[in-house]
mmCIF file of N, CA and C in Angstrom:
data_model
loop_
_atom_site.group_PDB
_atom_site.id
_atom_site.type_symbol
_atom_site.label_atom_id
_atom_site.label_comp_id
_atom_site.label_asym_id
_atom_site.label_seq_id
_atom_site.Cartn_x
_atom_site.Cartn_y
_atom_site.Cartn_z
ATOM 1 N N MET D 1 93.790 79.101 93.142
ATOM 2 C CA MET D 1 93.864 77.653 93.182
ATOM 3 C C MET D 1 95.244 77.160 93.595
ATOM 4 N N ASP D 2 96.278 77.969 93.427
ATOM 5 C CA ASP D 2 97.598 77.515 93.861
ATOM 6 C C ASP D 2 98.167 78.512 94.861
ATOM 7 N N SER D 3 99.299 78.178 95.411
ATOM 8 C CA SER D 3 99.872 79.011 96.479
ATOM 9 C C SER D 3 100.169 80.430 96.022
ATOM 10 N N SER D 4 100.586 80.613 94.773
ATOM 11 C CA SER D 4 100.887 81.961 94.278
ATOM 12 C C SER D 4 99.648 82.840 94.300
ATOM 13 N N SER D 5 98.547 82.323 93.780
ATOM 14 C CA SER D 5 97.323 83.128 93.757
ATOM 15 C C SER D 5 96.756 83.323 95.154
ATOM 16 N N ILE D 6 96.910 82.334 96.022
ATOM 17 C CA ILE D 6 96.418 82.457 97.399
ATOM 18 C C ILE D 6 97.158 83.575 98.131
ATOM 19 N N VAL D 7 98.468 83.648 97.961
ATOM 20 C CA VAL D 7 99.251 84.706 98.603
ATOM 21 C C VAL D 7 98.824 86.074 98.069
ATOM 22 N N CYS D 8 98.634 86.175 96.767
ATOM 23 C CA CYS D 8 98.242 87.463 96.175
ATOM 24 C C CYS D 8 96.852 87.901 96.653
ATOM 25 N N VAL D 9 95.916 86.973 96.734
ATOM 26 C CA VAL D 9 94.579 87.303 97.231
ATOM 27 C C VAL D 9 94.653 87.677 98.716
ATOM 28 N N ALA D 10 95.442 86.941 99.486
ATOM 29 C CA ALA D 10 95.604 87.258 100.911
ATOM 30 C C ALA D 10 96.178 88.663 101.088
ATOM 31 N N ASP D 11 97.142 89.039 100.270
ATOM 32 C CA ASP D 11 97.696 90.397 100.338
ATOM 33 C C ASP D 11 96.606 91.442 100.087
ATOM 34 N N GLN D 12 95.750 91.189 99.096
ATOM 35 C CA GLN D 12 94.671 92.129 98.801
ATOM 36 C C GLN D 12 93.691 92.228 99.972
ATOM 37 N N LEU D 13 93.376 91.093 100.584
ATOM 38 C CA LEU D 13 92.488 91.106 101.753
ATOM 39 C C LEU D 13 93.095 91.888 102.909
ATOM 40 N N LEU D 14 94.387 91.701 103.132
ATOM 41 C CA LEU D 14 95.051 92.409 104.232
ATOM 42 C C LEU D 14 95.137 93.912 103.958
ATOM 43 N N LYS D 15 95.217 94.299 102.693
ATOM 44 C CA LYS D 15 95.204 95.730 102.361
ATOM 45 C C LYS D 15 93.835 96.336 102.638
ATOM 46 N N SER D 16 92.781 95.590 102.320
ATOM 47 C CA SER D 16 91.426 96.129 102.514
ATOM 48 C C SER D 16 90.952 95.988 103.963
ATOM 49 N N GLU D 17 91.482 95.009 104.686
ATOM 50 C CA GLU D 17 91.130 94.804 106.095
ATOM 51 C C GLU D 17 92.408 94.537 106.898
ATOM 52 N N PRO D 18 93.188 95.571 107.185
ATOM 53 C CA PRO D 18 94.501 95.395 107.811
ATOM 54 C C PRO D 18 94.491 94.734 109.191
ATOM 55 N N GLY D 19 93.386 94.711 109.876
ATOM 56 C CA GLY D 19 93.343 94.103 111.198
ATOM 57 C C GLY D 19 93.224 92.591 111.197
ATOM 58 N N LEU D 20 93.078 91.985 110.038
ATOM 59 C CA LEU D 20 92.921 90.530 109.975
ATOM 60 C C LEU D 20 94.153 89.782 110.469
ATOM 61 N N ALA D 21 95.322 90.275 110.154
ATOM 62 C CA ALA D 21 96.578 89.640 110.572
ATOM 63 C C ALA D 21 97.663 90.709 110.568
ATOM 64 N N PRO D 22 98.638 90.571 111.474
ATOM 65 C CA PRO D 22 99.693 91.588 111.511
ATOM 66 C C PRO D 22 100.572 91.589 110.264
ATOM 67 N N ARG D 23 100.728 90.429 109.624
ATOM 68 C CA ARG D 23 101.548 90.355 108.411
ATOM 69 C C ARG D 23 101.372 88.989 107.762
ATOM 70 N N LEU D 24 101.897 88.871 106.554
ATOM 71 C CA LEU D 24 101.859 87.614 105.819
ATOM 72 C C LEU D 24 103.253 87.352 105.268
ATOM 73 N N ASP D 25 103.867 86.272 105.699
ATOM 74 C CA ASP D 25 105.176 85.860 105.203
ATOM 75 C C ASP D 25 104.995 84.635 104.322
ATOM 76 N N THR D 26 105.953 84.398 103.439
ATOM 77 C CA THR D 26 105.895 83.210 102.595
ATOM 78 C C THR D 26 107.075 82.298 102.899
ATOM 79 N N LEU D 27 106.850 81.021 102.681
ATOM 80 C CA LEU D 27 107.847 79.978 102.865
ATOM 81 C C LEU D 27 107.803 79.110 101.616
ATOM 82 N N SER D 28 108.944 78.946 100.964
ATOM 83 C CA SER D 28 108.987 78.177 99.722
ATOM 84 C C SER D 28 110.040 77.090 99.816
ATOM 85 N N TYR D 29 109.634 75.877 99.462
ATOM 86 C CA TYR D 29 110.555 74.748 99.379
ATOM 87 C C TYR D 29 111.050 74.650 97.936
ATOM 88 N N LEU D 30 112.351 74.581 97.756
ATOM 89 C CA LEU D 30 112.948 74.569 96.423
ATOM 90 C C LEU D 30 113.895 73.387 96.280
ATOM 91 N N ASP D 31 113.979 72.887 95.066
ATOM 92 C CA ASP D 31 114.933 71.833 94.742
ATOM 93 C C ASP D 31 115.418 72.071 93.314
ATOM 94 N N ASP D 32 116.537 72.764 93.200
ATOM 95 C CA ASP D 32 117.071 73.097 91.875
ATOM 96 C C ASP D 32 117.632 71.890 91.135
ATOM 97 N N SER D 33 117.833 70.765 91.835
ATOM 98 C CA SER D 33 118.354 69.576 91.160
ATOM 99 C C SER D 33 117.242 68.791 90.463
ATOM 100 N N GLU D 34 115.993 69.098 90.749
ATOM 101 C CA GLU D 34 114.858 68.387 90.157
ATOM 102 C C GLU D 34 114.282 69.212 89.000
ATOM 103 N N PRO D 35 114.443 68.758 87.754
ATOM 104 C CA PRO D 35 114.003 69.548 86.602
ATOM 105 C C PRO D 35 112.486 69.749 86.523
ATOM 106 N N ASN D 36 111.708 68.878 87.116
ATOM 107 C CA ASN D 36 110.249 68.994 87.056
ATOM 108 C C ASN D 36 109.662 69.777 88.228
ATOM 109 N N TRP D 37 110.517 70.366 89.053
ATOM 110 C CA TRP D 37 110.034 71.065 90.232
ATOM 111 C C TRP D 37 110.626 72.473 90.244
ATOM 112 N N ASN D 38 110.446 73.210 89.172
ATOM 113 C CA ASN D 38 111.026 74.546 89.067
ATOM 114 C C ASN D 38 110.015 75.591 89.526
ATOM 115 N N GLU D 39 110.051 75.909 90.810
ATOM 116 C CA GLU D 39 109.128 76.878 91.393
ATOM 117 C C GLU D 39 109.656 78.308 91.319
ATOM 118 N N ARG D 40 110.912 78.465 90.957
ATOM 119 C CA ARG D 40 111.528 79.798 91.001
ATOM 120 C C ARG D 40 110.809 80.870 90.178
ATOM 121 N N PRO D 41 110.333 80.582 88.959
ATOM 122 C CA PRO D 41 109.638 81.644 88.213
ATOM 123 C C PRO D 41 108.390 82.160 88.949
ATOM 124 N N PHE D 42 107.630 81.244 89.559
ATOM 125 C CA PHE D 42 106.421 81.632 90.286
ATOM 126 C C PHE D 42 106.783 82.373 91.569
ATOM 127 N N LEU D 43 107.769 81.852 92.257
ATOM 128 C CA LEU D 43 108.254 82.453 93.494
ATOM 129 C C LEU D 43 108.755 83.873 93.236
ATOM 130 N N SER D 44 109.543 84.040 92.196
ATOM 131 C CA SER D 44 110.077 85.366 91.855
ATOM 132 C C SER D 44 108.968 86.341 91.482
ATOM 133 N N ALA D 45 107.988 85.875 90.715
ATOM 134 C CA ALA D 45 106.887 86.748 90.307
ATOM 135 C C ALA D 45 106.089 87.228 91.515
ATOM 136 N N VAL D 46 105.795 86.323 92.444
ATOM 137 C CA VAL D 46 105.028 86.695 93.640
ATOM 138 C C VAL D 46 105.834 87.638 94.521
ATOM 139 N N GLU D 47 107.109 87.343 94.723
ATOM 140 C CA GLU D 47 107.934 88.197 95.581
ATOM 141 C C GLU D 47 108.126 89.580 94.963
ATOM 142 N N THR D 48 108.243 89.643 93.649
ATOM 143 C CA THR D 48 108.357 90.945 92.973
ATOM 144 C C THR D 48 107.068 91.743 93.155
ATOM 145 N N LEU D 49 105.932 91.094 92.955
ATOM 146 C CA LEU D 49 104.644 91.752 93.120
ATOM 147 C C LEU D 49 104.448 92.249 94.557
ATOM 148 N N ARG D 50 104.848 91.430 95.520
ATOM 149 C CA ARG D 50 104.676 91.780 96.932
ATOM 150 C C ARG D 50 105.724 92.770 97.426
ATOM 151 N N GLY D 51 106.879 92.816 96.755
ATOM 152 C CA GLY D 51 107.973 93.651 97.234
ATOM 153 C C GLY D 51 108.572 93.114 98.517
ATOM 154 N N GLN D 52 108.481 91.808 98.682
ATOM 155 C CA GLN D 52 108.953 91.164 99.914
ATOM 156 C C GLN D 52 109.462 89.761 99.593
ATOM 157 N N THR D 53 110.656 89.452 100.090
ATOM 158 C CA THR D 53 111.230 88.128 99.904
ATOM 159 C C THR D 53 110.830 87.236 101.065
ATOM 160 N N GLY D 54 110.474 86.005 100.752
ATOM 161 C CA GLY D 54 110.097 85.046 101.788
ATOM 162 C C GLY D 54 111.275 84.164 102.166
ATOM 163 N N LEU D 55 110.994 83.184 102.996
ATOM 164 C CA LEU D 55 112.009 82.211 103.406
ATOM 165 C C LEU D 55 112.081 81.119 102.353
ATOM 166 N N HIS D 56 113.291 80.833 101.868
ATOM 167 C CA HIS D 56 113.509 79.783 100.872
ATOM 168 C C HIS D 56 114.237 78.627 101.546
ATOM 169 N N ILE D 57 113.686 77.429 101.423
ATOM 170 C CA ILE D 57 114.291 76.239 102.018
ATOM 171 C C ILE D 57 114.656 75.273 100.902
ATOM 172 N N ASP D 58 115.938 74.914 100.837
ATOM 173 C CA ASP D 58 116.414 73.956 99.841
ATOM 174 C C ASP D 58 116.150 72.542 100.358
ATOM 175 N N VAL D 59 115.362 71.789 99.629
ATOM 176 C CA VAL D 59 115.085 70.394 99.988
ATOM 177 C C VAL D 59 115.554 69.504 98.839
ATOM 178 N N ASN D 60 116.863 69.503 98.618
ATOM 179 C CA ASN D 60 117.428 68.811 97.460
ATOM 180 C C ASN D 60 117.115 67.322 97.472
ATOM 181 N N MET D 61 117.396 66.699 96.360
ATOM 182 C CA MET D 61 117.056 65.289 96.170
ATOM 183 C C MET D 61 117.927 64.325 96.967
ATOM 184 N N GLN D 62 118.761 64.830 97.842
ATOM 185 C CA GLN D 62 119.549 63.955 98.699
ATOM 186 C C GLN D 62 118.754 63.606 99.951
ATOM 187 N N LEU D 63 117.449 63.738 99.874
ATOM 188 C CA LEU D 63 116.521 63.396 100.945
ATOM 189 C C LEU D 63 116.777 64.184 102.224
ATOM 190 N N SER D 64 117.210 65.432 102.075
ATOM 191 C CA SER D 64 117.522 66.242 103.249
ATOM 192 C C SER D 64 116.280 66.672 104.017
ATOM 193 N N PHE D 65 115.078 66.427 103.465
ATOM 194 C CA PHE D 65 113.858 66.827 104.158
ATOM 195 C C PHE D 65 113.320 65.704 105.043
ATOM 196 N N ILE D 66 113.899 64.527 104.934
ATOM 197 C CA ILE D 66 113.461 63.393 105.750
ATOM 198 C C ILE D 66 114.100 63.495 107.126
ATOM 199 N N PRO D 67 113.293 63.323 108.208
ATOM 200 C CA PRO D 67 113.871 63.386 109.556
ATOM 201 C C PRO D 67 114.977 62.348 109.736
ATOM 202 N N LEU D 68 115.921 62.701 110.567
ATOM 203 C CA LEU D 68 117.044 61.809 110.851
ATOM 204 C C LEU D 68 116.702 60.916 112.035
ATOM 205 N N ARG D 69 117.423 59.834 112.207
ATOM 206 C CA ARG D 69 117.208 58.904 113.298
ATOM 207 C C ARG D 69 118.377 59.033 114.263
ATOM 208 N N ASP D 70 118.071 59.175 115.547
ATOM 209 C CA ASP D 70 119.115 59.222 116.575
ATOM 210 C C ASP D 70 119.578 57.794 116.828
ATOM 211 N N GLU D 71 120.772 57.479 116.396
ATOM 212 C CA GLU D 71 121.295 56.112 116.486
ATOM 213 C C GLU D 71 121.560 55.670 117.925
ATOM 214 N N ASP D 72 121.632 56.611 118.859
ATOM 215 C CA ASP D 72 121.926 56.264 120.247
ATOM 216 C C ASP D 72 120.700 55.850 121.044
ATOM 217 N N LYS D 73 119.509 55.987 120.469
ATOM 218 C CA LYS D 73 118.281 55.662 121.182
ATOM 219 C C LYS D 73 117.546 54.526 120.497
ATOM 220 N N PHE D 74 117.031 53.606 121.321
ATOM 221 C CA PHE D 74 116.223 52.521 120.788
ATOM 222 C C PHE D 74 114.852 53.062 120.398
ATOM 223 N N PRO D 75 114.427 52.894 119.146
ATOM 224 C CA PRO D 75 113.133 53.433 118.715
ATOM 225 C C PRO D 75 111.977 52.509 119.103
ATOM 226 N N SER D 76 111.462 52.641 120.316
ATOM 227 C CA SER D 76 110.371 51.778 120.770
ATOM 228 C C SER D 76 109.051 52.097 120.059
ATOM 229 N N THR D 77 108.941 53.272 119.487
ATOM 230 C CA THR D 77 107.781 53.634 118.658
ATOM 231 C C THR D 77 108.334 54.252 117.375
ATOM 232 N N PRO D 78 107.512 54.328 116.314
ATOM 233 C CA PRO D 78 108.031 54.873 115.049
ATOM 234 C C PRO D 78 108.581 56.295 115.152
ATOM 235 N N ALA D 79 108.033 57.115 116.047
ATOM 236 C CA ALA D 79 108.494 58.498 116.150
ATOM 237 C C ALA D 79 109.607 58.675 117.178
ATOM 238 N N MET D 80 109.893 57.653 117.940
ATOM 239 C CA MET D 80 110.914 57.749 118.985
ATOM 240 C C MET D 80 112.305 57.894 118.369
ATOM 241 N N GLY D 81 113.062 58.848 118.853
ATOM 242 C CA GLY D 81 114.431 59.028 118.392
ATOM 243 C C GLY D 81 114.542 59.729 117.054
ATOM 244 N N VAL D 82 113.454 60.350 116.585
ATOM 245 C CA VAL D 82 113.489 61.063 115.309
ATOM 246 C C VAL D 82 113.976 62.488 115.562
ATOM 247 N N VAL D 83 114.967 62.889 114.793
ATOM 248 C CA VAL D 83 115.516 64.236 114.880
ATOM 249 C C VAL D 83 115.097 64.976 113.616
ATOM 250 N N PRO D 84 114.483 66.163 113.749
ATOM 251 C CA PRO D 84 114.070 66.896 112.529
ATOM 252 C C PRO D 84 115.247 67.123 111.591
ATOM 253 N N SER D 85 114.962 67.065 110.291
ATOM 254 C CA SER D 85 116.002 67.305 109.294
ATOM 255 C C SER D 85 116.456 68.765 109.374
ATOM 256 N N VAL D 86 117.554 69.066 108.720
ATOM 257 C CA VAL D 86 118.089 70.433 108.723
ATOM 258 C C VAL D 86 117.064 71.424 108.164
ATOM 259 N N PRO D 87 116.390 71.134 107.027
ATOM 260 C CA PRO D 87 115.367 72.074 106.562
ATOM 261 C C PRO D 87 114.233 72.262 107.574
ATOM 262 N N GLN D 88 113.793 71.173 108.218
ATOM 263 C CA GLN D 88 112.730 71.288 109.211
ATOM 264 C C GLN D 88 113.179 72.125 110.406
ATOM 265 N N GLN D 89 114.417 71.959 110.827
ATOM 266 C CA GLN D 89 114.953 72.752 111.938
ATOM 267 C C GLN D 89 114.995 74.233 111.556
ATOM 268 N N ARG D 90 115.353 74.498 110.317
ATOM 269 C CA ARG D 90 115.433 75.883 109.848
ATOM 270 C C ARG D 90 114.069 76.564 109.853
ATOM 271 N N VAL D 91 113.040 75.841 109.406
ATOM 272 C CA VAL D 91 111.681 76.374 109.420
ATOM 273 C C VAL D 91 111.238 76.633 110.857
ATOM 274 N N SER D 92 111.471 75.684 111.743
ATOM 275 C CA SER D 92 111.085 75.845 113.154
ATOM 276 C C SER D 92 111.775 77.050 113.778
ATOM 277 N N ARG D 93 113.058 77.203 113.519
ATOM 278 C CA ARG D 93 113.815 78.336 114.067
ATOM 279 C C ARG D 93 113.258 79.659 113.556
ATOM 280 N N TYR D 94 112.953 79.705 112.254
ATOM 281 C CA TYR D 94 112.390 80.920 111.646
ATOM 282 C C TYR D 94 111.042 81.260 112.286
ATOM 283 N N PHE D 95 110.178 80.258 112.431
ATOM 284 C CA PHE D 95 108.872 80.494 113.052
ATOM 285 C C PHE D 95 109.038 81.036 114.469
ATOM 286 N N ARG D 96 109.935 80.422 115.230
ATOM 287 C CA ARG D 96 110.174 80.851 116.618
ATOM 288 C C ARG D 96 110.686 82.286 116.664
ATOM 289 N N CYS D 97 111.700 82.582 115.872
ATOM 290 C CA CYS D 97 112.319 83.913 115.877
ATOM 291 C C CYS D 97 111.357 85.003 115.413
ATOM 292 N N GLU D 98 110.503 84.683 114.457
ATOM 293 C CA GLU D 98 109.580 85.669 113.902
ATOM 294 C C GLU D 98 108.241 85.714 114.638
ATOM 295 N N GLY D 99 108.049 84.810 115.607
ATOM 296 C CA GLY D 99 106.784 84.782 116.348
ATOM 297 C C GLY D 99 105.618 84.272 115.513
ATOM 298 N N ILE D 100 105.911 83.441 114.539
ATOM 299 C CA ILE D 100 104.863 82.902 113.666
ATOM 300 C C ILE D 100 104.188 81.726 114.370
ATOM 301 N N ARG D 101 102.862 81.779 114.435
ATOM 302 C CA ARG D 101 102.113 80.740 115.135
ATOM 303 C C ARG D 101 101.253 79.891 114.209
ATOM 304 N N VAL D 102 101.020 80.364 112.992
ATOM 305 C CA VAL D 102 100.140 79.653 112.061
ATOM 306 C C VAL D 102 100.832 79.518 110.716
ATOM 307 N N ALA D 103 100.746 78.335 110.129
ATOM 308 C CA ALA D 103 101.280 78.110 108.782
ATOM 309 C C ALA D 103 100.173 77.505 107.927
ATOM 310 N N LEU D 104 99.907 78.127 106.790
ATOM 311 C CA LEU D 104 98.956 77.587 105.826
ATOM 312 C C LEU D 104 99.758 76.913 104.731
ATOM 313 N N SER D 105 99.378 75.717 104.361
ATOM 314 C CA SER D 105 100.152 74.955 103.396
ATOM 315 C C SER D 105 99.376 74.734 102.106
ATOM 316 N N GLY D 106 100.092 74.812 101.000
ATOM 317 C CA GLY D 106 99.503 74.512 99.701
ATOM 318 C C GLY D 106 99.801 73.093 99.266
ATOM 319 N N THR D 107 100.326 72.271 100.173
ATOM 320 C CA THR D 107 100.655 70.892 99.821
ATOM 321 C C THR D 107 99.405 70.182 99.321
ATOM 322 N N GLY D 108 99.519 69.573 98.166
ATOM 323 C CA GLY D 108 98.389 68.872 97.579
ATOM 324 C C GLY D 108 97.622 69.705 96.570
ATOM 325 N N GLY D 109 97.912 71.001 96.502
ATOM 326 C CA GLY D 109 97.180 71.873 95.583
ATOM 327 C C GLY D 109 97.362 71.488 94.126
ATOM 328 N N ASP D 110 98.569 71.061 93.775
ATOM 329 C CA ASP D 110 98.820 70.696 92.384
ATOM 330 C C ASP D 110 97.983 69.495 91.950
ATOM 331 N N GLU D 111 97.712 68.603 92.887
ATOM 332 C CA GLU D 111 96.931 67.413 92.549
ATOM 333 C C GLU D 111 95.491 67.782 92.147
ATOM 334 N N THR D 112 94.939 68.810 92.789
ATOM 335 C CA THR D 112 93.565 69.193 92.469
ATOM 336 C C THR D 112 93.483 69.968 91.155
ATOM 337 N N THR D 113 94.622 70.476 90.685
ATOM 338 C CA THR D 113 94.612 71.226 89.421
ATOM 339 C C THR D 113 95.277 70.442 88.292
ATOM 340 N N GLY D 114 95.426 69.130 88.471
ATOM 341 C CA GLY D 114 95.925 68.280 87.394
ATOM 342 C C GLY D 114 97.385 67.930 87.454
ATOM 343 N N GLY D 115 98.071 68.283 88.559
ATOM 344 C CA GLY D 115 99.476 67.932 88.700
ATOM 345 C C GLY D 115 99.640 66.437 88.948
ATOM 346 N N VAL D 116 100.842 65.968 88.751
ATOM 347 C CA VAL D 116 101.136 64.557 88.959
ATOM 348 C C VAL D 116 101.244 64.288 90.451
ATOM 349 N N PRO D 117 100.512 63.313 90.988
ATOM 350 C CA PRO D 117 100.624 62.993 92.411
ATOM 351 C C PRO D 117 102.054 62.605 92.774
ATOM 352 N N ASP D 118 102.472 63.036 93.945
ATOM 353 C CA ASP D 118 103.836 62.793 94.406
ATOM 354 C C ASP D 118 103.768 62.353 95.871
ATOM 355 N N GLY D 119 104.290 61.199 96.180
ATOM 356 C CA GLY D 119 104.214 60.645 97.523
ATOM 357 C C GLY D 119 105.002 61.376 98.574
ATOM 358 N N SER D 120 105.880 62.316 98.180
ATOM 359 C CA SER D 120 106.673 63.003 99.194
ATOM 360 C C SER D 120 105.811 63.967 99.977
#
């Protein structure tokens, strides 16, 4: 039901049917400044079980995950002149360098299991 269990089940599927995908990497967004968003225990448990460390992206509460606006360009549309944030650039670079073409997201999973809805 959550990203930790999905990764563990996916690992088991890949062990039993290795041709399904060449590999499975994990990407975790972390914010150590937010006391209600402590993903590290779950992240550590999954990485220990897998024997593999994933990509960790710090998205601290200074709104570093929000795209930046290019001040030199007139924004004729809402997306015009938007520059990806540093965390977004880091994820894109990692995907490019590693040849990753597909990303599965657990965003929204907490809401279906009773977590507090969060507009971010």
